[in-house]
């Protein structure tokens, strides 16, 4: 009987841990080399998010989709969080933001035959057709400028193909992302260049839905986990494993 009592006591301690374990449902777009369904572990940003959540006792799954859809399903609470979004005041109305995960340089990407290598104002670029991904944030100054010929595409590959075909003259995004998409589409990535100066350095965040009941708890748990893997050196190990800096 004594052994049986000990067994049930152990079970009583174990059950709450099982019951409390929560799976965080993540989503984002395909954005190699940072994250994407073609990458090992979904890319190094996804791996960092996964391990930061695990550090705080959460499991996670991720679904890759179009960026607009990712924003919509997390806003509604159908999914819990978006991996790797930029900050904007408009987004902060609908999502809680984690502490920064990583920093990305955004710029205007061009082909060698574009007539400029650098620019001094957005006004000087307004005569050209510029592509961006639908519903993405590029940077405050870029996003607030009333471009006359701004074209939105659902996915990176669509914008890169449009740039290659001459349908647009410039594409606003990370050069690393554009090159990865070009390679995947059989386009010569070495021809893609960044127009100087770059647009902005942007931090990537985890965007947590304000429509889920434990949103602030999840944000704080993720932040705690991220700080823990940074402090232990695991964060740098993940970057090294994916050959990132």
mmCIF file of C-alpha atoms in Angstrom, residues 28-139:
data_model
loop_
_atom_site.group_PDB
_atom_site.id
_atom_site.type_symbol
_atom_site.label_atom_id
_atom_site.label_comp_id
_atom_site.label_asym_id
_atom_site.label_seq_id
_atom_site.Cartn_x
_atom_site.Cartn_y
_atom_site.Cartn_z
ATOM 1 C CA UNK A 28 4.605 33.303 -41.018
ATOM 2 C CA UNK A 29 5.458 33.637 -44.698
ATOM 3 C CA UNK A 30 8.263 31.988 -46.644
ATOM 4 C CA UNK A 31 11.190 34.375 -46.233
ATOM 5 C CA UNK A 32 14.455 32.441 -46.705
ATOM 6 C CA UNK A 33 17.162 32.590 -45.488
ATOM 7 C CA UNK A 34 15.466 33.725 -42.256
ATOM 8 C CA UNK A 35 12.475 31.384 -42.230
ATOM 9 C CA UNK A 36 10.633 29.141 -44.689
ATOM 10 C CA UNK A 37 9.190 25.676 -45.211
ATOM 11 C CA UNK A 38 12.116 24.669 -47.459
ATOM 12 C CA UNK A 39 14.690 25.329 -44.724
ATOM 13 C CA UNK A 40 15.975 22.993 -42.021
ATOM 14 C CA UNK A 41 13.897 23.479 -38.865
ATOM 15 C CA UNK A 42 11.994 26.177 -40.742
ATOM 16 C CA UNK A 43 15.048 28.467 -40.788
ATOM 17 C CA UNK A 44 17.234 29.915 -38.062
ATOM 18 C CA UNK A 45 14.688 32.479 -36.830
ATOM 19 C CA UNK A 46 12.097 29.716 -36.441
ATOM 20 C CA UNK A 47 14.675 27.589 -34.609
ATOM 21 C CA UNK A 48 15.406 30.456 -32.203
ATOM 22 C CA UNK A 49 11.696 30.999 -31.551
ATOM 23 C CA UNK A 50 11.114 27.274 -31.059
ATOM 24 C CA UNK A 51 13.956 26.943 -28.541
ATOM 25 C CA UNK A 52 13.026 30.138 -26.675
ATOM 26 C CA UNK A 53 9.470 28.828 -26.249
ATOM 27 C CA UNK A 54 10.739 25.387 -25.216
ATOM 28 C CA UNK A 55 12.962 27.050 -22.616
ATOM 29 C CA UNK A 56 9.778 28.401 -21.013
ATOM 30 C CA UNK A 57 7.917 25.098 -21.228
ATOM 31 C CA UNK A 58 5.973 25.532 -24.462
ATOM 32 C CA UNK A 59 5.758 23.295 -27.513
ATOM 33 C CA UNK A 60 5.263 24.954 -30.910
ATOM 34 C CA UNK A 61 4.117 24.225 -34.444
ATOM 35 C CA UNK A 62 4.423 26.480 -37.478
ATOM 36 C CA UNK A 63 2.504 26.939 -40.726
ATOM 37 C CA UNK A 64 3.947 28.893 -43.660
ATOM 38 C CA UNK A 65 1.495 30.942 -45.692
ATOM 39 C CA UNK A 66 1.095 34.290 -47.471
ATOM 40 C CA UNK A 67 1.990 37.250 -45.239
ATOM 41 C CA UNK A 68 -1.475 38.825 -45.363
ATOM 42 C CA UNK A 69 -3.042 35.523 -44.318
ATOM 43 C CA UNK A 70 -0.563 35.172 -41.446
ATOM 44 C CA UNK A 71 -1.519 38.622 -40.175
ATOM 45 C CA UNK A 72 -5.231 37.833 -40.474
ATOM 46 C CA UNK A 73 -5.263 34.449 -38.716
ATOM 47 C CA UNK A 74 -3.173 35.726 -35.809
ATOM 48 C CA UNK A 75 -5.216 38.900 -35.488
ATOM 49 C CA UNK A 76 -8.371 36.786 -35.162
ATOM 50 C CA UNK A 77 -6.763 34.388 -32.673
ATOM 51 C CA UNK A 78 -6.970 31.397 -35.004
ATOM 52 C CA UNK A 79 -3.176 31.185 -34.631
ATOM 53 C CA UNK A 80 -1.215 32.415 -31.622
ATOM 54 C CA UNK A 81 1.739 34.309 -33.059
ATOM 55 C CA UNK A 82 3.632 35.428 -36.161
ATOM 56 C CA UNK A 83 7.336 34.670 -36.480
ATOM 57 C CA UNK A 84 9.556 37.512 -37.655
ATOM 58 C CA UNK A 85 7.508 40.660 -38.164
ATOM 59 C CA UNK A 86 8.696 44.268 -38.107
ATOM 60 C CA UNK A 87 7.223 46.782 -35.659
ATOM 61 C CA UNK A 88 4.681 49.425 -36.598
ATOM 62 C CA UNK A 89 2.298 51.473 -34.458
ATOM 63 C CA UNK A 90 -0.622 50.136 -36.494
ATOM 64 C CA UNK A 91 0.381 46.544 -35.807
ATOM 65 C CA UNK A 92 0.816 47.288 -32.097
ATOM 66 C CA UNK A 93 -2.950 47.833 -31.924
ATOM 67 C CA UNK A 94 -3.564 44.163 -32.767
ATOM 68 C CA UNK A 95 -0.457 42.302 -31.566
ATOM 69 C CA UNK A 96 1.855 42.224 -28.574
ATOM 70 C CA UNK A 97 5.512 42.452 -29.575
ATOM 71 C CA UNK A 98 8.285 40.402 -28.040
ATOM 72 C CA UNK A 99 11.760 41.742 -27.426
ATOM 73 C CA UNK A 100 13.825 41.806 -30.666
ATOM 74 C CA UNK A 101 14.928 38.435 -32.048
ATOM 75 C CA UNK A 102 17.287 39.550 -34.837
ATOM 76 C CA UNK A 103 18.070 42.610 -36.985
ATOM 77 C CA UNK A 104 17.630 42.764 -40.768
ATOM 78 C CA UNK A 105 18.813 45.388 -43.245
ATOM 79 C CA UNK A 106 16.096 46.488 -45.680
ATOM 80 C CA UNK A 107 16.814 48.198 -48.977
ATOM 81 C CA UNK A 108 15.707 48.785 -52.538
ATOM 82 C CA UNK A 109 16.917 45.954 -54.738
ATOM 83 C CA UNK A 110 17.800 46.553 -58.373
ATOM 84 C CA UNK A 111 19.302 44.883 -61.426
ATOM 85 C CA UNK A 112 22.594 46.092 -62.992
ATOM 86 C CA UNK A 113 20.791 47.944 -65.796
ATOM 87 C CA UNK A 114 18.961 50.253 -63.382
ATOM 88 C CA UNK A 115 20.211 53.799 -64.163
ATOM 89 C CA UNK A 116 21.097 54.713 -60.557
ATOM 90 C CA UNK A 117 23.511 53.253 -58.016
ATOM 91 C CA UNK A 118 22.454 55.644 -55.274
ATOM 92 C CA UNK A 119 19.678 58.136 -54.535
ATOM 93 C CA UNK A 120 19.172 61.149 -52.295
ATOM 94 C CA UNK A 121 15.386 61.261 -51.899
ATOM 95 C CA UNK A 122 12.256 59.210 -52.467
ATOM 96 C CA UNK A 123 11.046 61.955 -54.802
ATOM 97 C CA UNK A 124 13.877 61.050 -57.178
ATOM 98 C CA UNK A 125 12.622 57.432 -57.248
ATOM 99 C CA UNK A 126 8.939 58.167 -57.662
ATOM 100 C CA UNK A 127 9.159 57.843 -61.449
ATOM 101 C CA UNK A 128 10.040 54.145 -61.115
ATOM 102 C CA UNK A 129 7.870 51.114 -60.444
ATOM 103 C CA UNK A 130 8.610 49.701 -57.000
ATOM 104 C CA UNK A 131 7.534 46.303 -55.657
ATOM 105 C CA UNK A 132 6.865 45.210 -52.097
ATOM 106 C CA UNK A 133 5.107 42.291 -50.423
ATOM 107 C CA UNK A 134 1.481 42.940 -49.577
ATOM 108 C CA UNK A 135 0.887 44.125 -45.987
ATOM 109 C CA UNK A 136 4.595 44.241 -45.122
ATOM 110 C CA UNK A 137 6.310 47.018 -43.186
ATOM 111 C CA UNK A 138 9.536 48.307 -44.790
ATOM 112 C CA UNK A 139 10.420 51.311 -42.671
#
